[in-house]
Structure formats: structure tokens, C-alpha cells
DNA sequence: AGTGGCCATAAGAAAATCGGATAGCCAGAT
DNA sequence: ATCTGGCTATCCGATTTTCTTATGGCCACT
């Protein structure tokens, strides 16, 4: 009898389906199937009735589930006991970041975290805010970082991490109508704008800004690839609007120039979100702290940020 | 975290030594070492202080032990739950037999058991009675079968399985002073006798019989190998004394002849021994039943047994 | 100093696990 | 009736993990 078999069985039981259980535990459908049927074969029982719409537990399956849950609970207690007794911070941290963070801030965080907490295993996934919320809610992520304008529910709590400017990004040799506060978007013409697709949460904010401030957009393009967008902007007349920390690498010169939107500026708040019921593990808290610090110093670096 | 790691850790803890734990769990010293140090590395803790005389748990080790035991207990309950719910008999049976049984009776038992209980895994070990007692006492065997004259203690219970004749075995062309009850040992001369070494429990019984009945032994040889003894007896003037069921294969003719000791006969009782606290599992009971049946029919086959 | 018991580590072999692909099955839609 | 989509079981090659054997270091005891 192995703990992982119990975990798999319990997940399949709770999901009522092998395939639904796949993304709960990090596994494949075939792996789940084999493990469960291995239990069944070894003990000569049938745990589930299989059908084409999933599985329903048998009487035996229900009885075994109760015991299996107890075993897993005991195992988790034992594990936590060990972690709390450990002098060094250990564990496995799962973090979800929006793409904004992964271009510049993340590498700095990773370097520090790797040296300061060498024993901690780290999984960082990049996704858009809607996705991250879901993953946090379902407990697959210790926390996520999302823009402040997404909607939360009861199960989640958030903590503000900082405020950033949305910036115009275009190729470096273009002349921009700069003021001391940044660029006046309505004076940039012709404005050929690259935006993320309609599924993206930032998309609507930018559209609102544009209509509210009478910005004339002559052409609009949807790109949902950040690399593609950056490349496109560097090598054409197209421009885009990105958050400041994402543009940090472009401040040192290069094929792109960056200017914060001015009059009015457009700001983003970043929030850390986590589930209400389970507090961050020590390791996750450590990662969050480092992320916060690096974010702070990044926001300071922005030339326009001290206003 | 894996269950086996917990099992290994707990065993090392209870034994106070890696090498002592080796034969408790079926494992090697290096395997144990690796698993324990894997826990220690993963969680950044030290569970044992190593010394050249074994290990002593640290504070952390003691705390973790308490939790680990709970996990294992829960796991065993879950497993037993599943077994009790299974319609077919499953599990793993460990049996210890004395060499007497392994020559003729065992194969018949194995055949029947294999077909009647295909799901049950079976481990049969052959050993001498002293050893078997120890193994049963320490829980590594579900039960053992030993001669009735061994001494039991409180922790063990026994059940009589049957009575057998000790028989003289010699090469087939030898003339023996047979009566209708068997052979009169004191009339066999010259008596060149092969016996097991002094460590063996049967040795003393046979010696007692010899002196009590004025049997003249001209030569004595100690052989602790059953194969060697049988071969020796088949091809020389040397004879030996074996229990009846062990001689079954020689009754159909062959290089050896067999005759029960007569006037007086020398009998052996076979007992099944098991621990008092844990009753036999269903599978073990089934094996014991089949063994009993086969033993009964073997004892009947003996031509001299119906007296 | 020598010896024996004990634990850690290395490396190769063996075994379990994983992941992708495929096949079968059933229900509901066309 | 056929088709389609969703679900599970199974097969197979590749990877990872686990186990074993052998070896070396350490300490206590002689």
C-alpha cells in the first residue's frame, strides 16, 4: 500500500471521475487508472463502477475512502510536524504570476530565493489573472499575483503589493510628445495599437482609458503572445501599452522606448491573493517577501515613479 | 513522503540501529540508510545521532516517531478494511516449516493453495524449530510448524496437528529384522547412524531412545544437510532416523527403504504455533487448513499407521 | 595498533512509474 | 442508423526511482 495510491484514489473519489482528477493531482489519466486498478487487483475488490460519464464508488469504495482520508490526514500531520521542527525552511512553493512579473522581476527573485532558501522546491507558473484565481482557489497555488481590478470572492484574501504605471512602448527612434510626466497618448498619431485579446483583464481597462480620453486609434491588433508583442513593437510603427515593471529591461536602451501614460496617468495595483483558510507556509511567505522587495525596488527604478 | 520511508524509519527507531532493523523489514542496510537520510535531507532535520554502536533518536526524531506510528496504524487499518471487504481471500502469508514438511507434504499443499487462493502471496521458509519459534514470536511468520517437544512461552499458542512415527531409513537392499509393527532397532547391526548436529531438537530425542532401548551404535555421523543424509543413506550401509512423512517419497520403491521403529515405537507430535495476540489472517488460516488436510492424508498413507 | 561492529556513499542493476498513443465503450446528437 | 464526444483501460518505450553489492570511514573495545 502506498500513499500515492491513496492520494490518487481519494482524488478520483472526490472528483467522481478519473479524467477530472487528472489536473487536481499532477498526473495523467493512465497513471490514475493504473494505480486504482492496482489496489483493486491486489485486494480483489471493486472500488468504482465505471461508466461513460465517470465513476461512482461502490460500497467497498465508500468504506475504503473513509479510511484512506484518515491515513492521508495523519501523513500530512506527520509531514507538517517535521517541517515545523526543521530549523531550515523547506517545502515546496507553488506560485502563479501574471506575465508582467515574469519578464524582469522574476529572475531577480529566483536568484535570491535560490541562494537564501536552497532547500525549498519551487514551481512558478505564468498565467493570466482569471486562471490564477482559479488555481489559488482550488489550492494548487500557495498564492498568485494579479492586478487589483479582478474580482475576488469570499474564499480569497488579498494584500496590496504596489502601484505601477501603464506605459506606452514603441520603437526607440520614434518621436514622442513627452511632457515631464510622460506621454500624452492623444497626441500620438497615427496610433497603431497592439492589445491583448478580449479574454485578458487588462484589455478592458485600456479600452476604457482610450475612449475616456479621446485617443484616436487608427489600427488595432490583438496579440496574446508577449514575445510577439515586444518584437512587433520594436520593429514597426505599432505601439503597445504595458505595465512599468514589464518594461524595465527597455529602460537601459535597446530597440524600444518606454514612457508612462500622462494626463491622466493610468495606474495598476498588484495584489497577492491567497486562500483564506490556509495561511502561507513559511517557505511561501519567504518567497512572497522577496517578491515584494524586488517589486519595490523595481518600482523605484522607474524614472517617473518618484512623482 | 512515502509509507515505506515511515516504515523504515519506525523500524530503525525501535531497533536503535540500522543494521538490527535490516532483518525486521526485508531490506538492506544501505537501503535503510538511504531512506532515512532522504527524509532528513528533504526536511532539513536530523532524526538520529549516529554512533558506532547504533543510533539514538534526536528530539525531532522522537516527535516524528509519534506521528509516523499513527500514520502506519491508520494505513494498516485501511488495508485491513479492504481485506475484510474483499470477497476473495487475499494477502500475504508467511509460514515457517521444519524440513520434515518440505520434502513431501509441502508441494501438495502449494499446488492446492495456489489454485484455491490465487490472489494470496506466499512465503514459505524452511528452518529448524528454534528458529521458527523466534520468527513467530517476532511476528515475521503467521505461523510455524514444529515438533511438540519444543518449549513454548506465554506469547505463543499451539495446536496439535498430528502424530507421526520415527522411521529407520536405509538402503533398499539391506535385510532388516522386520516385525509386523516395524523394525527392532536393537537387532540391526552394525548400526552406523547418521544424525543431525547437536543443535537440532530431534537429536536428543533420538539419543534418549537409543540409550533407553540398549541400541548398539557402532558408528555415528553428524550431517546437517537433509539432501546429504538421504544420499548417504541410499548409497552406503549408514542408516538414519527420520519422521514418517519425510519418508513418503521412499515408500514407492527407490534406493531407500523405510520402516517405523517398533518395540517401542518412537512418535513425534507436530504442532502449529502462532502468537497469542494476533489471530491468523483468513489467508493464513486457509493455508493452515490445507496443510492440516494434506498432513492427515499423508499420515494415513503410511502403511504402518493404521495400527 | 589492531579488530570488529556500525553507518555512509558510489555505482550498476532491477523495478516501478510516467506519459503519450490507442482502443473500446456508452450516451446523446445528427 | 450512424456519428461524435467524453470517458476509461491498456500497451509500450523512456525515464526515474529504488534496491543491491561493494567499499570506505569512524569509533569503541581489545
XYZ file of C-alpha atoms (C1' of nucleotides) in Angstrom:
674
model
C 0.000 0.000 0.000
C 1.446 3.333 -0.991
C 0.488 6.812 -0.004
C 0.331 7.971 -3.558
C -2.164 5.287 -4.404
C -4.324 6.552 -1.581
C -3.982 10.110 -2.799
C -4.957 9.114 -6.288
C -7.872 7.042 -5.102
C -9.168 9.813 -2.873
C -8.930 12.369 -5.625
C -10.718 10.190 -8.117
C -13.342 9.501 -5.495
C -13.895 13.153 -4.778
C -13.935 14.150 -8.401
C -16.161 11.307 -9.451
C -14.010 10.779 -12.488
C -10.526 9.786 -13.478
C -10.126 12.478 -16.042
C -11.354 15.199 -13.738
C -8.844 14.079 -11.147
C -6.009 14.477 -13.606
C -5.444 18.162 -13.074
C -6.112 18.018 -9.339
C -3.142 15.832 -8.701
C -0.301 16.308 -11.084
C -0.770 13.106 -13.006
C -2.050 11.534 -16.172
C -5.237 9.646 -16.724
C -3.424 6.433 -17.380
C -1.437 6.741 -14.209
C -4.566 7.206 -12.144
C -6.277 4.320 -13.822
C -3.386 2.004 -13.229
C -2.926 2.906 -9.610
C -6.546 2.498 -8.707
C -6.917 -0.746 -10.557
C -3.751 -1.926 -8.873
C -5.403 -1.523 -5.496
C -8.448 -3.302 -6.789
C -6.479 -6.195 -8.136
C -4.257 -6.589 -5.134
C -7.147 -6.737 -2.713
C -9.637 -8.361 -5.006
C -12.203 -5.606 -4.667
C -14.030 -3.182 -6.898
C -13.807 0.401 -5.737
C -15.682 2.134 -8.532
C -18.346 1.369 -11.036
C -17.047 2.735 -14.291
C -19.361 4.337 -16.771
C -19.006 6.556 -19.747
C -19.759 9.599 -17.652
C -17.264 8.984 -14.907
C -17.148 6.675 -11.923
C -19.328 6.102 -8.898
C -17.884 4.461 -5.812
C -19.101 1.064 -4.731
C -19.970 0.227 -1.156
C -16.438 -1.030 -0.690
C -15.086 2.123 -2.250
C -17.012 4.290 0.170
C -15.785 2.353 3.169
C -12.224 2.476 1.977
C -12.456 6.174 1.279
C -13.145 6.916 4.916
C -10.028 5.074 5.969
C -7.897 6.458 3.193
C -8.733 10.001 4.193
C -7.617 9.288 7.729
C -4.315 7.934 6.542
C -3.671 10.975 4.405
C -4.589 13.291 7.247
C -2.185 11.508 9.559
C 0.505 11.671 6.927
C 0.045 15.365 6.488
C 0.247 15.956 10.189
C 3.447 13.973 10.350
C 4.883 15.938 7.494
C 3.926 19.268 8.973
C 5.363 18.221 12.267
C 8.651 17.597 10.598
C 8.575 20.895 8.778
C 7.785 22.863 11.892
C 10.679 21.189 13.677
C 13.073 21.937 10.892
C 15.498 24.735 11.514
C 15.866 25.443 7.842
C 12.935 26.427 5.729
C 11.881 23.596 3.479
C 8.917 22.555 1.441
C 7.510 23.146 -1.960
C 6.184 26.507 -3.029
C 3.748 26.907 -5.893
C 3.346 30.417 -7.166
C 1.391 31.848 -10.046
C 2.436 35.129 -11.605
C 0.970 37.156 -14.353
C 3.228 37.675 -17.341
C 4.074 41.184 -16.228
C 6.184 39.808 -13.433
C 7.962 37.120 -15.297
C 9.913 39.327 -17.645
C 12.063 41.314 -15.274
C 11.232 40.897 -11.628
C 11.095 37.131 -11.535
C 14.691 36.350 -12.363
C 15.942 38.601 -9.601
C 13.584 36.898 -7.163
C 14.606 33.471 -8.306
C 18.261 34.194 -7.825
C 17.831 35.472 -4.308
C 15.380 32.803 -3.297
C 17.554 30.032 -4.636
C 20.519 31.096 -2.568
C 18.631 32.075 0.577
C 16.371 29.012 0.650
C 18.235 26.269 -1.187
C 16.111 23.511 0.300
C 12.822 24.798 -0.990
C 11.475 23.426 -4.209
C 9.809 25.979 -6.349
C 7.169 25.854 -9.044
C 6.310 29.054 -10.790
C 3.592 29.127 -13.372
C 2.743 32.015 -15.625
C -0.873 32.623 -16.397
C -3.482 35.305 -16.730
C -5.370 36.594 -13.757
C -8.553 34.601 -14.234
C -6.654 31.403 -14.342
C -4.555 32.273 -11.329
C -7.614 32.972 -9.226
C -8.980 29.584 -10.043
C -5.751 27.819 -9.236
C -5.393 29.584 -5.927
C -8.972 28.874 -5.031
C -8.504 25.198 -5.711
C -5.402 25.024 -3.626
C -2.931 24.262 -6.352
C -1.075 27.506 -5.756
C 0.167 28.913 -2.485
C -0.511 32.343 -3.816
C -0.873 34.296 -7.012
C -0.181 37.836 -8.049
C -2.840 39.581 -10.081
C -3.909 43.104 -10.966
C -6.187 44.757 -8.420
C -9.185 45.074 -10.654
C -10.068 41.407 -10.732
C -12.956 40.314 -8.631
C -12.420 38.238 -5.567
C -14.797 36.058 -3.639
C -15.186 35.053 -0.037
C -12.618 32.295 -0.131
C -9.764 34.550 -1.104
C -7.915 37.320 0.638
C -5.635 39.825 -0.999
C -2.802 42.053 0.003
C -1.738 45.067 -1.965
C 1.781 44.872 -3.284
C 2.335 48.136 -5.077
C 1.216 50.534 -7.749
C 2.607 50.732 -11.220
C 2.199 52.944 -14.261
C 0.899 51.722 -17.518
C 3.374 52.804 -20.161
C 3.423 53.337 -23.855
C 6.013 51.191 -25.560
C 7.201 51.870 -29.084
C 10.343 51.556 -31.106
C 13.204 53.739 -29.896
C 13.680 56.064 -32.838
C 10.145 57.341 -32.799
C 9.487 60.900 -31.656
C 7.057 61.061 -28.794
C 5.250 64.119 -27.415
C 6.773 63.841 -23.978
C 5.949 66.032 -21.025
C 7.719 65.845 -17.711
C 5.100 63.377 -16.543
C 5.205 61.088 -19.518
C 3.468 60.873 -22.833
C 0.100 62.268 -23.861
C -1.467 59.425 -25.684
C -3.967 61.514 -27.559
C -1.123 63.390 -29.265
C 0.491 60.258 -30.582
C -0.648 59.750 -34.100
C -1.161 57.625 -36.004
C -1.780 55.255 -33.085
C -1.454 51.686 -34.237
C -2.065 49.761 -31.046
C -1.299 46.171 -30.119
C -3.503 44.868 -27.353
C -4.119 41.518 -25.729
C -7.224 39.617 -26.743
C -10.650 40.216 -25.240
C -10.182 37.478 -22.675
C -7.494 39.469 -20.947
C -8.433 41.547 -17.937
C -6.183 44.463 -18.865
C -7.804 44.788 -22.242
C -10.953 46.458 -20.983
C -9.125 48.910 -18.768
C -7.071 50.126 -21.669
C -10.090 50.437 -23.902
C -11.854 52.464 -21.250
C -8.858 54.743 -20.943
C -8.775 55.258 -24.664
C -12.396 56.217 -25.040
C -12.437 58.316 -21.884
C -9.512 60.404 -23.088
C -10.448 60.715 -26.733
C -7.469 58.826 -28.003
C -7.714 58.105 -31.706
C -6.664 54.606 -32.580
C -6.155 54.175 -36.293
C -5.317 50.484 -36.194
C -5.830 47.767 -33.634
C -4.173 44.392 -33.436
C -4.675 41.579 -30.948
C -1.655 39.619 -29.849
C -1.764 37.245 -26.979
C 1.895 36.494 -27.039
C 4.139 38.744 -25.066
C 7.231 37.905 -27.044
C 5.423 38.598 -30.242
C 4.158 41.906 -28.982
C 7.573 43.078 -27.839
C 9.149 42.104 -31.106
C 6.431 43.685 -33.135
C 6.719 46.939 -31.249
C 10.483 47.022 -31.607
C 10.427 46.638 -35.348
C 7.431 48.594 -36.604
C 5.259 51.623 -36.053
C 2.924 49.649 -33.884
C 2.880 50.524 -30.200
C 1.503 48.864 -27.119
C 0.701 49.623 -23.523
C 2.396 47.668 -20.820
C 2.901 47.968 -17.106
C 6.076 49.657 -15.915
C 7.824 46.737 -14.352
C 7.434 44.783 -17.511
C 9.316 47.498 -19.358
C 12.294 47.646 -17.038
C 14.631 45.860 -19.424
C 13.873 48.510 -22.050
C 14.939 51.420 -19.887
C 18.621 50.789 -20.441
C 18.288 51.499 -24.112
C 17.644 48.991 -26.794
C 15.157 48.705 -29.606
C 12.233 50.038 -27.594
C 11.455 53.192 -25.669
C 9.039 53.485 -22.780
C 7.003 56.345 -21.434
C 4.313 56.351 -18.791
C 0.899 57.491 -19.823
C 0.283 61.005 -18.582
C -2.657 63.332 -18.193
C -4.186 61.291 -16.817
C -1.808 58.542 -15.797
C -3.154 55.006 -15.779
C -2.187 53.013 -12.756
C -2.297 49.353 -11.856
C -2.306 47.911 -8.397
C -0.784 44.489 -7.928
C -2.255 42.190 -5.329
C -1.134 38.991 -3.782
C -4.044 36.623 -3.395
C -4.244 33.524 -1.259
C -6.921 31.353 0.264
C -8.475 32.449 3.472
C -8.383 29.193 5.287
C -4.791 28.122 4.928
C -2.099 30.620 5.848
C 1.052 30.747 3.771
C 3.695 28.225 4.601
C 6.938 29.586 5.867
C 8.573 28.986 2.533
C 5.758 30.618 0.600
C 5.882 33.594 2.919
C 9.583 33.888 2.296
C 9.054 33.848 -1.430
C 6.326 36.449 -1.139
C 8.586 38.679 0.919
C 11.385 38.521 -1.590
C 8.980 39.135 -4.413
C 7.664 42.156 -2.569
C 11.128 43.550 -2.001
C 12.169 43.107 -5.577
C 8.935 44.636 -6.744
C 9.516 47.646 -4.517
C 12.964 48.278 -5.833
C 11.761 47.772 -9.375
C 9.020 50.312 -8.938
C 11.592 52.739 -7.560
C 13.842 52.319 -10.531
C 11.188 53.566 -12.886
C 12.373 57.078 -13.723
C 8.902 58.516 -13.450
C 7.956 56.774 -10.277
C 9.056 59.300 -7.711
C 6.411 61.721 -8.613
C 6.502 11.331 1.906
C 6.188 7.636 1.379
C 4.811 4.935 3.612
C 7.845 2.778 3.214
C 10.089 5.540 4.405
C 7.950 5.756 7.505
C 8.113 2.012 7.988
C 11.859 2.032 7.666
C 12.244 4.968 9.982
C 9.995 3.439 12.614
C 11.835 0.159 12.492
C 15.231 1.772 12.814
C 13.880 3.831 15.665
C 12.533 0.823 17.504
C 15.636 -1.236 16.925
C 18.005 1.534 17.794
C 20.170 0.578 14.879
C 20.143 0.397 11.140
C 21.705 -2.996 10.937
C 19.380 -4.500 13.521
C 16.430 -3.208 11.537
C 17.636 -4.992 8.437
C 16.096 -8.337 9.204
C 12.946 -6.865 10.724
C 11.889 -5.327 7.487
C 13.005 -7.163 4.434
C 15.694 -4.734 3.364
C 19.376 -3.976 3.275
C 21.361 -1.725 5.477
C 22.127 0.699 2.713
C 18.505 0.901 1.714
C 17.516 1.843 5.210
C 20.286 4.355 5.436
C 19.287 5.996 2.207
C 15.622 6.222 3.027
C 16.145 7.717 6.433
C 18.700 10.191 5.231
C 16.356 11.070 2.413
C 13.756 12.163 4.934
C 16.383 14.075 6.802
C 17.602 15.850 3.728
C 14.189 16.664 2.367
C 13.012 18.247 5.578
C 16.327 19.592 6.757
C 16.245 17.740 10.060
C 18.337 15.218 11.925
C 16.367 12.249 13.165
C 19.141 10.182 14.707
C 22.505 10.683 16.269
C 24.733 8.089 14.695
C 27.372 6.338 16.668
C 29.446 3.263 16.257
C 27.077 1.314 18.459
C 23.852 2.187 16.672
C 21.675 5.249 16.625
C 19.778 7.245 19.207
C 16.869 9.415 18.157
C 17.100 13.169 18.471
C 14.335 15.271 19.914
C 12.982 15.771 16.422
C 13.214 12.051 15.769
C 11.168 11.272 18.835
C 8.462 13.736 17.884
C 8.318 12.433 14.345
C 8.177 8.860 15.553
C 4.928 9.503 17.347
C 3.332 10.814 14.200
C 4.819 8.181 11.971
C 3.385 5.432 14.116
C -0.051 6.955 13.781
C 0.218 7.078 10.038
C 1.251 3.463 9.861
C -1.560 2.438 12.162
C -4.085 4.253 10.006
C -2.634 2.662 6.924
C -2.912 -0.767 8.417
C -6.491 -0.201 9.367
C -7.289 0.938 5.856
C -5.609 -2.104 4.444
C -7.389 -4.481 6.766
C -10.652 -2.803 5.969
C -10.099 -3.521 2.347
C -9.157 -7.112 3.003
C -12.192 -7.754 5.145
C -14.407 -6.320 2.452
C -12.859 -8.443 -0.214
C -14.877 -11.403 -1.335
C -11.799 -13.293 -2.358
C -9.136 -14.153 0.156
C -6.087 -12.000 -0.377
C -2.996 -11.005 1.481
C 0.439 -12.311 2.125
C 1.049 -15.424 4.173
C 4.373 -16.151 5.805
C 4.844 -19.681 7.008
C 7.781 -21.455 8.535
C 8.092 -25.211 8.263
C 10.596 -27.620 9.575
C 12.475 -29.594 6.938
C 10.332 -32.650 7.579
C 7.410 -30.987 5.896
C 9.161 -29.521 2.937
C 10.133 -32.781 1.302
C 6.783 -34.339 0.526
C 3.816 -32.577 2.072
C 4.688 -29.080 1.022
C 4.442 -29.493 -2.717
C 0.956 -30.938 -2.451
C -0.086 -28.040 -0.246
C 1.441 -25.498 -2.568
C -0.398 -26.887 -5.556
C -3.768 -26.831 -3.868
C -3.253 -23.475 -2.241
C -2.088 -21.879 -5.458
C -5.196 -22.888 -7.296
C -7.676 -22.325 -4.480
C -6.284 -18.959 -3.419
C -4.586 -17.488 -6.440
C -4.575 -13.961 -5.047
C -2.612 -14.775 -1.942
C 1.101 -14.239 -1.938
C 3.021 -16.875 -0.135
C 6.374 -17.009 1.571
C 7.496 -20.317 2.978
C 10.748 -20.580 4.824
C 12.388 -23.746 5.978
C 14.154 -23.673 9.275
C 14.702 -25.630 12.463
C 12.298 -25.373 15.316
C 14.259 -22.970 17.468
C 14.479 -20.525 14.651
C 10.835 -20.847 13.777
C 9.759 -20.074 17.317
C 11.772 -16.910 17.263
C 10.367 -15.816 13.936
C 6.805 -16.445 15.017
C 7.364 -14.642 18.265
C 8.697 -11.590 16.473
C 5.786 -11.502 14.113
C 7.635 -12.274 10.928
C 5.715 -15.504 10.440
C 1.975 -16.019 10.568
C 2.613 -19.448 11.976
C 5.181 -22.184 12.133
C 5.069 -25.923 12.403
C 7.389 -27.550 14.900
C 7.711 -30.830 16.785
C 5.745 -30.956 20.010
C 8.709 -31.285 22.307
C 9.959 -27.737 21.899
C 9.276 -25.356 24.722
C 6.769 -22.581 24.318
C 6.324 -19.405 26.253
C 3.405 -17.225 27.164
C 3.266 -15.326 23.904
C 2.694 -18.395 21.800
C -0.162 -20.806 21.430
C -0.032 -24.166 19.752
C -2.413 -26.575 18.154
C -1.709 -30.246 17.665
C -1.628 -31.285 14.046
C -0.937 -34.978 14.147
C 1.316 -37.790 15.300
C 3.950 -39.443 13.227
C 6.322 -42.368 13.569
C 10.018 -42.013 13.539
C 11.361 -44.444 10.970
C 14.577 -46.134 10.189
C 15.802 -45.338 6.730
C 18.437 -47.400 4.979
C 19.329 -48.509 1.528
C 16.741 -50.770 -0.080
C 18.716 -53.997 -0.499
C 19.543 -54.288 3.137
C 17.877 -57.048 5.172
C 16.008 -55.696 8.140
C 14.624 -57.640 11.133
C 11.039 -56.583 10.486
C 8.106 -57.422 12.681
C 4.549 -56.624 11.824
C 4.952 -53.327 13.704
C 8.175 -52.263 12.143
C 11.824 -52.726 12.832
C 13.539 -53.589 16.091
C 16.399 -51.195 16.156
C 18.441 -53.147 18.673
C 18.606 -56.057 16.254
C 20.028 -54.017 13.427
C 23.745 -54.485 13.450
C 26.140 -52.989 12.757
C 24.249 -49.731 13.308
C 26.058 -46.921 11.558
C 23.824 -43.957 12.298
C 23.594 -40.535 10.668
C 22.122 -37.896 12.938
C 21.662 -34.145 12.822
C 24.090 -31.995 14.793
C 23.691 -31.281 18.497
C 21.862 -28.015 17.799
C 18.908 -29.906 16.430
C 15.960 -30.605 18.694
C 15.358 -34.097 17.351
C 18.901 -35.155 18.107
C 18.384 -35.509 21.804
C 15.169 -37.463 21.477
C 16.834 -39.999 19.276
C 19.799 -40.302 21.579
C 17.469 -40.894 24.502
C 15.654 -43.585 22.584
C 18.900 -45.298 21.741
C 20.227 -45.437 25.257
C 16.839 -46.333 26.744
C 16.474 -49.308 24.420
C 20.019 -50.614 24.518
C 20.647 -49.986 20.894
C 24.274 -50.514 19.958
C 25.580 -47.835 17.651
C 28.884 -48.775 16.124
C 29.425 -45.558 14.211
C 27.914 -42.109 14.444
C 27.998 -39.350 11.904
C 26.595 -35.832 12.071
C 25.062 -34.373 8.967
C 23.061 -31.207 8.999
C 22.078 -31.399 5.393
C 18.989 -33.327 4.558
C 19.953 -33.938 0.986
C 23.309 -35.197 2.047
C 21.782 -37.524 4.587
C 19.328 -39.041 2.133
C 22.009 -39.574 -0.435
C 24.377 -41.064 2.078
C 21.776 -43.493 3.315
C 20.839 -44.558 -0.190
C 24.363 -45.453 -1.163
C 26.010 -46.943 1.895
C 25.492 -49.007 4.980
C 24.773 -45.925 7.004
C 21.215 -45.529 8.225
C 19.271 -42.678 9.720
C 16.072 -41.999 11.569
C 13.507 -39.711 10.047
C 9.906 -38.876 10.609
C 7.364 -40.780 8.561
C 6.040 -38.001 6.391
C 9.512 -37.153 5.340
C 9.929 -40.694 4.046
C 6.794 -40.768 1.952
C 8.641 -40.475 -1.362
C 10.660 -43.575 -0.457
C 7.625 -45.804 0.057
C 7.055 -46.272 -3.630
C 10.338 -48.009 -4.010
C 13.622 -46.447 -4.909
C 17.083 -46.526 -3.424
C 15.887 -46.407 0.162
C 13.619 -48.493 2.358
C 11.720 -47.243 5.362
C 10.463 -48.931 8.484
C 8.930 -47.445 11.608
C 10.755 -48.031 14.844
C 8.979 -50.722 16.854
C 9.012 -52.017 20.376
C 8.772 -49.358 21.432
C 7.694 -47.078 18.636
C 9.002 -43.507 18.732
C 6.392 -40.927 17.949
C 6.505 -37.221 17.107
C 3.703 -34.767 17.505
C 3.566 -31.846 15.141
C 2.213 -28.547 16.363
C 1.215 -25.371 14.694
C 2.388 -22.378 16.695
C 1.250 -18.814 16.399
C 1.250 -15.689 18.511
C -1.406 -15.322 21.095
C -2.338 -11.763 20.387
C -2.962 -11.743 16.680
C -5.287 -14.386 15.259
C -4.467 -15.925 11.907
C -5.494 -13.939 8.887
C -8.060 -15.543 6.679
C -5.415 -16.456 4.160
C -3.106 -17.909 6.780
C -5.963 -19.925 8.217
C -6.692 -21.276 4.768
C -3.103 -22.309 4.328
C -3.083 -23.947 7.731
C -6.235 -25.862 6.890
C -4.834 -27.188 3.664
C -1.602 -28.103 5.361
C -3.559 -29.966 8.004
C -5.551 -31.885 5.422
C -2.534 -32.871 3.442
C -0.756 -33.882 6.584
C -3.680 -36.065 7.607
C -3.790 -37.872 4.327
C -0.030 -38.285 4.372
C -0.131 -39.840 7.807
C -2.821 -42.204 6.586
C -0.771 -43.311 3.645
C 1.944 -44.626 5.885
C 1.449 -48.380 5.718
C 2.035 -48.873 9.431
C -0.158 -46.029 10.541
C -3.464 -47.780 10.854
C -2.420 -49.714 13.893
C 47.977 -0.625 16.957
C 44.552 -3.990 15.643
C 39.849 -5.601 15.199
C 35.004 -5.741 14.720
C 30.663 -3.532 14.512
C 28.237 0.192 12.557
C 26.901 3.709 9.201
C 27.550 6.467 4.678
C 28.313 6.514 -0.098
C 29.042 5.044 -5.014
C 27.720 2.611 -8.991
C 25.374 -0.701 -11.559
C 21.209 -3.483 -11.957
C 16.429 -4.043 -11.409
C 11.910 -2.351 -10.958
C 8.325 0.831 -10.676
C 6.441 4.895 -12.693
C 5.207 8.043 -16.124
C 3.351 9.848 -20.413
C 1.736 9.522 -25.000
C -0.991 6.908 -28.087
C -4.629 3.886 -28.972
C -8.751 1.130 -28.466
C -13.258 0.162 -26.556
C -17.431 1.640 -24.605
C -21.529 4.210 -23.935
C -24.817 8.126 -24.360
C -26.649 11.699 -26.768
C -26.979 14.244 -31.127
C -27.421 14.281 -36.085
C -28.680 4.071 -38.030
C -24.539 6.498 -37.876
C -21.630 9.815 -35.901
C -19.439 12.235 -32.322
C -17.543 13.359 -27.911
C -16.338 12.113 -23.420
C -14.751 8.571 -20.503
C -11.752 4.598 -19.019
C -8.425 0.603 -19.914
C -4.315 -0.897 -21.911
C 0.041 -1.008 -24.330
C 4.808 0.364 -24.833
C 9.026 2.966 -24.679
C 11.569 6.142 -21.749
C 12.649 7.953 -17.550
C 13.113 7.982 -12.833
C 13.328 5.768 -8.629
C 14.680 2.038 -5.771
C 17.444 -1.744 -4.456
C 21.775 -4.265 -4.036
C 26.541 -5.115 -3.742
C 30.849 -3.380 -2.618
C 33.767 -0.222 -0.339
C 35.483 3.230 2.919
C 35.418 5.803 7.309
C 34.554 6.087 12.067
C 34.506 4.795 16.751
C 34.865 1.660 20.687
C 36.886 -2.084 22.604
C 40.655 -5.320 22.926
